[in-house]
GROMACS .gro file of C-alpha atoms in nm:
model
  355
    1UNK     CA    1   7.456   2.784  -1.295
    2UNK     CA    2   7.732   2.519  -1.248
    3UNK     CA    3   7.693   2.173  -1.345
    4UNK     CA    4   7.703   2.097  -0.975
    5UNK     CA    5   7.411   2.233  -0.853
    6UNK     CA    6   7.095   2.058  -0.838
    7UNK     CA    7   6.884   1.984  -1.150
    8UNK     CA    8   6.541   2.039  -0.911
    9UNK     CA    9   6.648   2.435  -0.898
   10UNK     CA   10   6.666   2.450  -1.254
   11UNK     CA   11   6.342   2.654  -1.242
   12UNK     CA   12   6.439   2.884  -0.949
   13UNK     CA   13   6.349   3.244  -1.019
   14UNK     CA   14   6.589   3.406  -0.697
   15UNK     CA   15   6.462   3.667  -0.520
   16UNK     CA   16   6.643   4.042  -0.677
   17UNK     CA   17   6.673   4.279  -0.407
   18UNK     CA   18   6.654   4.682  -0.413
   19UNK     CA   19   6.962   4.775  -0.598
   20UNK     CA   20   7.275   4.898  -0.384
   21UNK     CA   21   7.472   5.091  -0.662
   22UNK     CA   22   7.831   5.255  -0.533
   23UNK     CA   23   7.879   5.491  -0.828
   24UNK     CA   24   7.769   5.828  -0.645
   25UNK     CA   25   7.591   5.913  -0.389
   26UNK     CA   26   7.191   5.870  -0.416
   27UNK     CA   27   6.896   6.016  -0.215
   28UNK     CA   28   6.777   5.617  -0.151
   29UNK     CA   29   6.437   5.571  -0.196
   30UNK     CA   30   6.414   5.196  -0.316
   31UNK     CA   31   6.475   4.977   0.018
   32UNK     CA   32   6.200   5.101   0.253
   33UNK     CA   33   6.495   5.155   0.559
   34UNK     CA   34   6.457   5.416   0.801
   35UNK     CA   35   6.538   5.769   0.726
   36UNK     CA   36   6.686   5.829   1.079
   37UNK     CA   37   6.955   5.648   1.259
   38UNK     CA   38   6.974   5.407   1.538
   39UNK     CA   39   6.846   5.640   1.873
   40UNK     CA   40   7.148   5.761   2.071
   41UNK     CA   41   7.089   5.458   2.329
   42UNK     CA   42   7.149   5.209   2.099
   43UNK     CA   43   7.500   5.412   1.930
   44UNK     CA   44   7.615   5.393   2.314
   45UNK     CA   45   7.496   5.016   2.409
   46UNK     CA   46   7.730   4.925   2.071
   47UNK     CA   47   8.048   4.995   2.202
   48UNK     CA   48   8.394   4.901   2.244
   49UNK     CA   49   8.311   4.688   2.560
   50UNK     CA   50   8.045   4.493   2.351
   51UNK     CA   51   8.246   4.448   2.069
   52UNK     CA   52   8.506   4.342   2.276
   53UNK     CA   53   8.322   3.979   2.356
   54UNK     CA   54   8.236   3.884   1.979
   55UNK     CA   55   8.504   3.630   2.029
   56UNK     CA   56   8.231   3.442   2.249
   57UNK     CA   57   7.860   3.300   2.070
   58UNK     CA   58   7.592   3.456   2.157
   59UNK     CA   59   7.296   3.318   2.333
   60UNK     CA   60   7.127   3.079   2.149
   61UNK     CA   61   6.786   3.095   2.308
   62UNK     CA   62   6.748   3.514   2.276
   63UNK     CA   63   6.647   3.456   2.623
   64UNK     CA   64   6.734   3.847   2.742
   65UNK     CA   65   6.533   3.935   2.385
   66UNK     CA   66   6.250   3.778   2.385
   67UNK     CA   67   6.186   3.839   2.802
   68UNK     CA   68   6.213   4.235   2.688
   69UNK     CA   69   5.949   4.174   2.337
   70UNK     CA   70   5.725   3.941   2.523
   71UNK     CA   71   5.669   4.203   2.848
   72UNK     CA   72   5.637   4.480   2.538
   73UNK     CA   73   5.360   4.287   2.363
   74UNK     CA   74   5.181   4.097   2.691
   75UNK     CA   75   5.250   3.751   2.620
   76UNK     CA   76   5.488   3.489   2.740
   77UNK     CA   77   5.882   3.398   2.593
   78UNK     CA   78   5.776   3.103   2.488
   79UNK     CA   79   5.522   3.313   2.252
   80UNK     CA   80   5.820   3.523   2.066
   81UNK     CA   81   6.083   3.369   1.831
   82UNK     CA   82   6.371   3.514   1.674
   83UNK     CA   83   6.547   3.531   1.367
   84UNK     CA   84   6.788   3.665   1.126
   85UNK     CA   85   6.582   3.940   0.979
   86UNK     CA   86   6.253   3.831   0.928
   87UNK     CA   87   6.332   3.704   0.579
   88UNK     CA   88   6.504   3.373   0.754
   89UNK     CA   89   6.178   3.384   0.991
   90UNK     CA   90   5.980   3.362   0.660
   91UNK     CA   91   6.161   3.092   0.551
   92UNK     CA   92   6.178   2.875   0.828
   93UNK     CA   93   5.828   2.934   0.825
   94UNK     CA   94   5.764   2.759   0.486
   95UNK     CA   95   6.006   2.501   0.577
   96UNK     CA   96   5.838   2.411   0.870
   97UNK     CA   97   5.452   2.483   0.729
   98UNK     CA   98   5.452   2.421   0.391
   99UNK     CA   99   5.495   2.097   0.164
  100UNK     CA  100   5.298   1.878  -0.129
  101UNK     CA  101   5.021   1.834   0.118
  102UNK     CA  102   5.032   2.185   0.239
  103UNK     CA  103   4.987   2.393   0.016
  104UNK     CA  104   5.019   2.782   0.003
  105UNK     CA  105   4.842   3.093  -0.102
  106UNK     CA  106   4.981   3.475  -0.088
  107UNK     CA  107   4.850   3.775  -0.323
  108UNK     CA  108   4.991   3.757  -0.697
  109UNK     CA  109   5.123   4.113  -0.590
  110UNK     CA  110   5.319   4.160  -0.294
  111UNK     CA  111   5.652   4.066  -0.133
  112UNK     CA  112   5.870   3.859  -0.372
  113UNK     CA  113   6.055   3.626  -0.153
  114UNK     CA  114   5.686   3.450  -0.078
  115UNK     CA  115   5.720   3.262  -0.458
  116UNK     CA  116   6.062   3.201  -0.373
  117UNK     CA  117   6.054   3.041  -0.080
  118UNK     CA  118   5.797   2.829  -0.213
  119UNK     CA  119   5.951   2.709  -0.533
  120UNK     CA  120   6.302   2.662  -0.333
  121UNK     CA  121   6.075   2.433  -0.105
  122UNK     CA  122   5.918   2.268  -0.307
  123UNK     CA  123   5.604   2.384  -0.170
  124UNK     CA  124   5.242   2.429  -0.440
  125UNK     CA  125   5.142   2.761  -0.407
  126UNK     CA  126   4.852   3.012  -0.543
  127UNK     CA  127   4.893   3.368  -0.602
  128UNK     CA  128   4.555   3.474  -0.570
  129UNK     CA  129   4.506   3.798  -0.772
  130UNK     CA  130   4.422   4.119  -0.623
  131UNK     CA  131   4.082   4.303  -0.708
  132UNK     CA  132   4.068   4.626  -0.891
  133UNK     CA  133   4.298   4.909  -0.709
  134UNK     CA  134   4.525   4.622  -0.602
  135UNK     CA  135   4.279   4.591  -0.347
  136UNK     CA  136   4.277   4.261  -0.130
  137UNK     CA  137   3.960   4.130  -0.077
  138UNK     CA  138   3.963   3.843   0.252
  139UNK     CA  139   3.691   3.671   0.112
  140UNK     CA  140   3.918   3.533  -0.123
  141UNK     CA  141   4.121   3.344   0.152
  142UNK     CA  142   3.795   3.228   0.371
  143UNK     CA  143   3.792   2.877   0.432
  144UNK     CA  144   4.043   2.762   0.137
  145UNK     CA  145   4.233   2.486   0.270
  146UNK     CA  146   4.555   2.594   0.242
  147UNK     CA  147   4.835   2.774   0.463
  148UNK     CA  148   4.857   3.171   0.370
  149UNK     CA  149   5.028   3.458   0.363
  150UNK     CA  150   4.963   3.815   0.400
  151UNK     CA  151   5.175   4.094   0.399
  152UNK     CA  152   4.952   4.357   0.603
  153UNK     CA  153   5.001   4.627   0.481
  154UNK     CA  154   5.120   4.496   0.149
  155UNK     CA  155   5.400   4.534   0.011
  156UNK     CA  156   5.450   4.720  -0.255
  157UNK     CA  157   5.113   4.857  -0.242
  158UNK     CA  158   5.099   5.023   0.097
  159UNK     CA  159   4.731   4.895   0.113
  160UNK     CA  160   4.604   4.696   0.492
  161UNK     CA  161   4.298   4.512   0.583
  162UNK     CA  162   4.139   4.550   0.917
  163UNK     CA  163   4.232   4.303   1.193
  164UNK     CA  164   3.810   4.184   1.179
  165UNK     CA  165   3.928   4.053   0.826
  166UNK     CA  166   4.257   3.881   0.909
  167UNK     CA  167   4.051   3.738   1.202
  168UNK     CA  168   3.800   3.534   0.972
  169UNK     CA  169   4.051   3.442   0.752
  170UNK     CA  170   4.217   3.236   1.028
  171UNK     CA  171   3.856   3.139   1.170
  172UNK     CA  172   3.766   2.974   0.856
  173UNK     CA  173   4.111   2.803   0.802
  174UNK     CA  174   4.113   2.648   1.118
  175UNK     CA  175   4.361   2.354   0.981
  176UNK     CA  176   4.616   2.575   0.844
  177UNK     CA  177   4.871   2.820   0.921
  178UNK     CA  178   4.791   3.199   0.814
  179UNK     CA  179   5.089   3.374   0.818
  180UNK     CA  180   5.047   3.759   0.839
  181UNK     CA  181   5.394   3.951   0.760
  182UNK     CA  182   5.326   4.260   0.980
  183UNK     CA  183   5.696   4.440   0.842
  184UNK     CA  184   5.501   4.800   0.804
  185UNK     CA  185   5.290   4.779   1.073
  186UNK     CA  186   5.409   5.085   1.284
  187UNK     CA  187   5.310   5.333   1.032
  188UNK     CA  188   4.978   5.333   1.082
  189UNK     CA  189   4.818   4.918   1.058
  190UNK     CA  190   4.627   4.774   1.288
  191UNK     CA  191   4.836   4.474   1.431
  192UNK     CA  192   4.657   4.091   1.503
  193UNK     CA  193   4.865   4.031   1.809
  194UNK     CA  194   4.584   4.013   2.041
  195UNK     CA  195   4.416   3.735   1.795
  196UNK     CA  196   4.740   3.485   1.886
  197UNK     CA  197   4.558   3.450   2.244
  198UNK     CA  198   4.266   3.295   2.061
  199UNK     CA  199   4.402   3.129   1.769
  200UNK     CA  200   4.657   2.890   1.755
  201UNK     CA  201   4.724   2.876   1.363
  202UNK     CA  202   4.806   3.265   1.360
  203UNK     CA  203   5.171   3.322   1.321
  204UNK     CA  204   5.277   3.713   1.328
  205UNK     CA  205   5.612   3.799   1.128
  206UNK     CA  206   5.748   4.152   1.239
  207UNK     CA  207   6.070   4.312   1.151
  208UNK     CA  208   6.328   4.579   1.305
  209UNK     CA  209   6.443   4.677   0.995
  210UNK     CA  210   6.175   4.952   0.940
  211UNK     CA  211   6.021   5.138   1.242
  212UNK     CA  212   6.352   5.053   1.454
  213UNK     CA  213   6.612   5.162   1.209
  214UNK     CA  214   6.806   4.836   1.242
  215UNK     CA  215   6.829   4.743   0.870
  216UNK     CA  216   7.165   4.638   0.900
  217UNK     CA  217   7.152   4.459   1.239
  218UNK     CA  218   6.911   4.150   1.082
  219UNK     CA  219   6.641   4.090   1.310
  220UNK     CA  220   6.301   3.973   1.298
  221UNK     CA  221   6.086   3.851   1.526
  222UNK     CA  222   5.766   3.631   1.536
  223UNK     CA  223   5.437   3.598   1.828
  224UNK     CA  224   5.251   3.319   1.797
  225UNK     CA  225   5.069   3.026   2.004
  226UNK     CA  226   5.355   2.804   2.202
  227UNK     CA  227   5.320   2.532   1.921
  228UNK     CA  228   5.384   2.742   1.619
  229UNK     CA  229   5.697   2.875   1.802
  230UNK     CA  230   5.845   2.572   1.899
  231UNK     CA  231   5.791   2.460   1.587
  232UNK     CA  232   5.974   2.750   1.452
  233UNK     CA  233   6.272   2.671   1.698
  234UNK     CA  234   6.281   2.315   1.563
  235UNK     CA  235   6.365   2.382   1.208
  236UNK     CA  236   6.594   2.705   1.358
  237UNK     CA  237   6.830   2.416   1.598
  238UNK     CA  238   6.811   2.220   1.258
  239UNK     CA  239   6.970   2.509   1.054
  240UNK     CA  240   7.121   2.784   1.255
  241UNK     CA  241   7.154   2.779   1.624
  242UNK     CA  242   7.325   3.106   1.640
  243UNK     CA  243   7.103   3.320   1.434
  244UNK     CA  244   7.139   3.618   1.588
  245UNK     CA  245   7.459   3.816   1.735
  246UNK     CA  246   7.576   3.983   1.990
  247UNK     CA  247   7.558   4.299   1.856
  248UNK     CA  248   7.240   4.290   1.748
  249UNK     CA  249   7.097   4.150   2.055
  250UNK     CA  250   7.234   4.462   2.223
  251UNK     CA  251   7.151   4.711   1.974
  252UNK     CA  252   6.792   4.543   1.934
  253UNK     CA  253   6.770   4.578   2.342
  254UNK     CA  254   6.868   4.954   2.324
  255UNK     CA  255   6.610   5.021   2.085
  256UNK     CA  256   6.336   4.920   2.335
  257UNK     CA  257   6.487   5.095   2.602
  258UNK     CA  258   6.359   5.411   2.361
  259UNK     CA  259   6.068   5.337   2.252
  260UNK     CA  260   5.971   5.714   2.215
  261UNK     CA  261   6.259   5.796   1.976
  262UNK     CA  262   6.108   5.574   1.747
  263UNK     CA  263   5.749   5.648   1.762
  264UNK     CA  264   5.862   5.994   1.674
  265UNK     CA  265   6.031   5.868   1.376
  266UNK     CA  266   5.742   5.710   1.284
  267UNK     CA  267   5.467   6.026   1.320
  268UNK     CA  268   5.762   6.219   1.062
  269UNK     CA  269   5.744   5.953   0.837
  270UNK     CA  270   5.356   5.929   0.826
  271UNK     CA  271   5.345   6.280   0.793
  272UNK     CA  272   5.593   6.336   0.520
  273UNK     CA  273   5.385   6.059   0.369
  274UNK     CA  274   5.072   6.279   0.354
  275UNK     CA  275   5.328   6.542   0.212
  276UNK     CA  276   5.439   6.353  -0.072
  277UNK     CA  277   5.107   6.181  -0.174
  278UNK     CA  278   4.961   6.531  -0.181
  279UNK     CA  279   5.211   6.692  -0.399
  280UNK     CA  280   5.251   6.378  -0.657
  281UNK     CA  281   4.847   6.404  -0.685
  282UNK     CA  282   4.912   6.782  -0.802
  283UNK     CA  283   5.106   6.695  -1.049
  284UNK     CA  284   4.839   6.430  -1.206
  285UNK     CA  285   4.952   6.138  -1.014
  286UNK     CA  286   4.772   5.823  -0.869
  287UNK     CA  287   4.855   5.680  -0.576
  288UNK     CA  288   4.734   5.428  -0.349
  289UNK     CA  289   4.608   5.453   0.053
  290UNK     CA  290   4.926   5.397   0.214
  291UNK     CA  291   4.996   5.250   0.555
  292UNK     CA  292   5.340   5.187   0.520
  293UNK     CA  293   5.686   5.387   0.510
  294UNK     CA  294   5.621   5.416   0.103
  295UNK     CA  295   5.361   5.454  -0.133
  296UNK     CA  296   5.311   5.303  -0.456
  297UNK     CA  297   5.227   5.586  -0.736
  298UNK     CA  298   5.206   5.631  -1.143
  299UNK     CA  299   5.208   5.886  -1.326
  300UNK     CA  300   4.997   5.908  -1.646
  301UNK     CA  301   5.240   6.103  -1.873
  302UNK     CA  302   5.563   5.914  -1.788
  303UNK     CA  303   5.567   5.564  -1.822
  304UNK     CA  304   5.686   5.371  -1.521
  305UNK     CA  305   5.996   5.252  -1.626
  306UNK     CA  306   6.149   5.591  -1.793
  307UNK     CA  307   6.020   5.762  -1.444
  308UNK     CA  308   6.260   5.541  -1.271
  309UNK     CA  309   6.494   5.553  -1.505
  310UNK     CA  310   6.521   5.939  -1.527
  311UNK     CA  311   6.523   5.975  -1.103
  312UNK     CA  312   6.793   5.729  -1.145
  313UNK     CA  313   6.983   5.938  -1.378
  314UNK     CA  314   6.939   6.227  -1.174
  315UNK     CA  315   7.059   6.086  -0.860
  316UNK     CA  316   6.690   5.958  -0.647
  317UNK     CA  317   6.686   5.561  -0.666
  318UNK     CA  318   6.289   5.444  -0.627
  319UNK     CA  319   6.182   5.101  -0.696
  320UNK     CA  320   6.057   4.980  -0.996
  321UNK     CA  321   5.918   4.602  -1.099
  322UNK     CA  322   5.910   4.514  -1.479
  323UNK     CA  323   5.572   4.271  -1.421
  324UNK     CA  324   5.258   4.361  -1.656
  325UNK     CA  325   5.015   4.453  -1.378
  326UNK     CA  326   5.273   4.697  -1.194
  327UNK     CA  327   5.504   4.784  -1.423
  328UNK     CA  328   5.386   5.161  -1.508
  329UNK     CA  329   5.394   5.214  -1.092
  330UNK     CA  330   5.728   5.285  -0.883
  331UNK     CA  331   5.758   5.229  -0.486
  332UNK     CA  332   5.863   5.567  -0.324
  333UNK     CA  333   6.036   5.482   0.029
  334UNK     CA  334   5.915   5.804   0.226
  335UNK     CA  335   6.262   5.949   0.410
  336UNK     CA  336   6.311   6.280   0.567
  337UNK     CA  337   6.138   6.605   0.411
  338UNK     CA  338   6.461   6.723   0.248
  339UNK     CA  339   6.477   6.378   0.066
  340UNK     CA  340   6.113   6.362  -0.033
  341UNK     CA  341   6.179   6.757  -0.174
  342UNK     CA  342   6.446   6.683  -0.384
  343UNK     CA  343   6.221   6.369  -0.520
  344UNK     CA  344   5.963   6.614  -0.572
  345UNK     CA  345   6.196   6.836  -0.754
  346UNK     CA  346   6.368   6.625  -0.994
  347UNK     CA  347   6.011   6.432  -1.054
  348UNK     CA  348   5.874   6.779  -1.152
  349UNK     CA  349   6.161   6.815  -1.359
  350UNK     CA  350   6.126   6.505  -1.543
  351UNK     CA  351   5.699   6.555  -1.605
  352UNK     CA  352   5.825   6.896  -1.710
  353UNK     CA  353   6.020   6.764  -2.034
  354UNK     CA  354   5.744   6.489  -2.092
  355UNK     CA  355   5.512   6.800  -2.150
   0.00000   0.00000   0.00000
């Protein structure tokens, strides 16, 4: 750090992203993206004529967007925001939400840019620790006080709580924002849109990254009461009024004009998830009740990070945190079968010369 920047991030722990190594080519299993490409609408809708006009901005207000997501999900534009991946929706949340009188709380294990965010704001926070089994418990957010966050499923853990228990979590926080980061959701969750009619401190963060194979594109969208997204708009005319591009807004368009394509994508992932749970737990493995595109596994003769390590080595990247309470478990994104057999194979291999 230079002697420039400012003494109050002196403390900042930055977020560390899955690694993107360029040395060979890797069977990539660390970043939870898609398996499958764009659908062949949205490779056609991204084309020469398109790219053509990315001398002009794009429209601030998503207007064409959010009309499309708010007819998909049965509420009104004014109920859908949009933003740069759902990372910059995350933080404009906490900018807008969270300060020294609003506090907030997430799980101690789950998505790392929620501490982040938090400390680069400013903002007191509690990481509430999950039960045994990584298990989160609501009762442990009921009527606290404070704005939250849930990742639902969680991430890494794969593990979701029923909408029932997200809705008395905003119930009993009536004077705080409960944010609940729906990124997995199309894998097999149980979504709290329909709650936002009811409640207006329920803000819902999803993501195209995953289910809609748009990774690269950056979007992220949020439903939520009028308020919430307005205020959401404030802080976005305040930082970036241009947020997202023109390419994206017409790739991101051509992915709900094929809905299907996806929800294909998504049954092969879910199944190949069942796969590879089924044949890690033959070979002595523990792994957790996953809802998302990955599950979240350890094995008991090869400690977490030489497992990693060796995968690495023999060309399957997974993802793998050093902290106490996870650090003997690896993240497996689930990709196509072919990928999850050569996992399979070279994890064999290394439990093999563990004995």
């Amino acid at each position: 750090m230079s002697r420039y920047m400012s003494s109050r991030f002196d403390t900042l722990e930055a977020y560390v992203p899955g690694e993107q190594p360029q040395d060979m080519q890797y069977v990539k299993l660390n970043t939870n993206e898609s398996p499958f490409p764009p659908s062949p609408e949205v490779l056609s809708a991204v084309n020469a004529a398109e790219t053509g006009r990315l001398n002009l901005y794009p429209d601030p207000e998503g207007t064409a967007l959010r009309a499309r997501l708010a007819a998909m999900y049965g509420v009104e534009p004014d109920n859908v925001f949009l933003a740069n991946g759902s990372d910059e929706l995350l933080f404009f949340a906490f900018m807008a939400f969270c300060d020294s009188e609003r506090p907030v709380a997430f799980p101690n294990i789950s998505y790392g840019f929620y501490p982040v965010y938090a400390q680069l704001l400013q903002a007191p926070y509690t990481e509430i620790p999950l039960r045994e089994g990584f298990v989160l418990n609501p009762s442990d957010y009921c009527g606290i006080g404070k704005n939250i966050v849930i990742a639902n499923p969680n991430a890494p853990t794969g593990r979701a709580i029923s909408a029932a228990d997200i809705e008395e979590i905003v119930r009993t926080n009536p004077d705080r924002v409960v944010l609940v980061d729906e990124a997995y959701i199309d894998f097999g969750g149980e979504s709290c849109l329909p709650l936002i009619q009811t409640y207006d401190n329920l803000l819902i963060c999803q993501t195209f990254s995953k289910f809609r194979s748009l990774a690269g594109g950056r979007l992220g969208f949020a439903l939520a009461s009028k308020g919430l997204i307005a205020d959401l708009e404030k802080i976005k005319y305040s930082v970036n009024s241009y947020n997202i591009s023109r390419l994206t807004t017409v790739a991101a368009l051509a992915t709900l004009d094929s809905n299907d394509y996806y929800v294909e994508n998504s049954k092969k992932i879910q199944a190949n998830r069942a796969y590879t749970t089924a044949e890690l737990e033959k070979l002595g493995f523990e792994t957790l009740p996953s809802l998302a595109n990955f599950i979240f596994a350890r094995c008991p003769k090869v400690e977490g990070g030489a497992l990693y390590r060796g995968l690495k080595a023999r060309g399957v990247l997974v993802r793998h945190w050093d902290k106490p309470e996870i650090a003997d478990w690896l993240r497996v994104t689930i990709g196509t079968r072919e990928q999850m057999d050569i996992f399979l194979d070279k994890v064999r291999e290394i439990v093999r010369e563990a004995g």
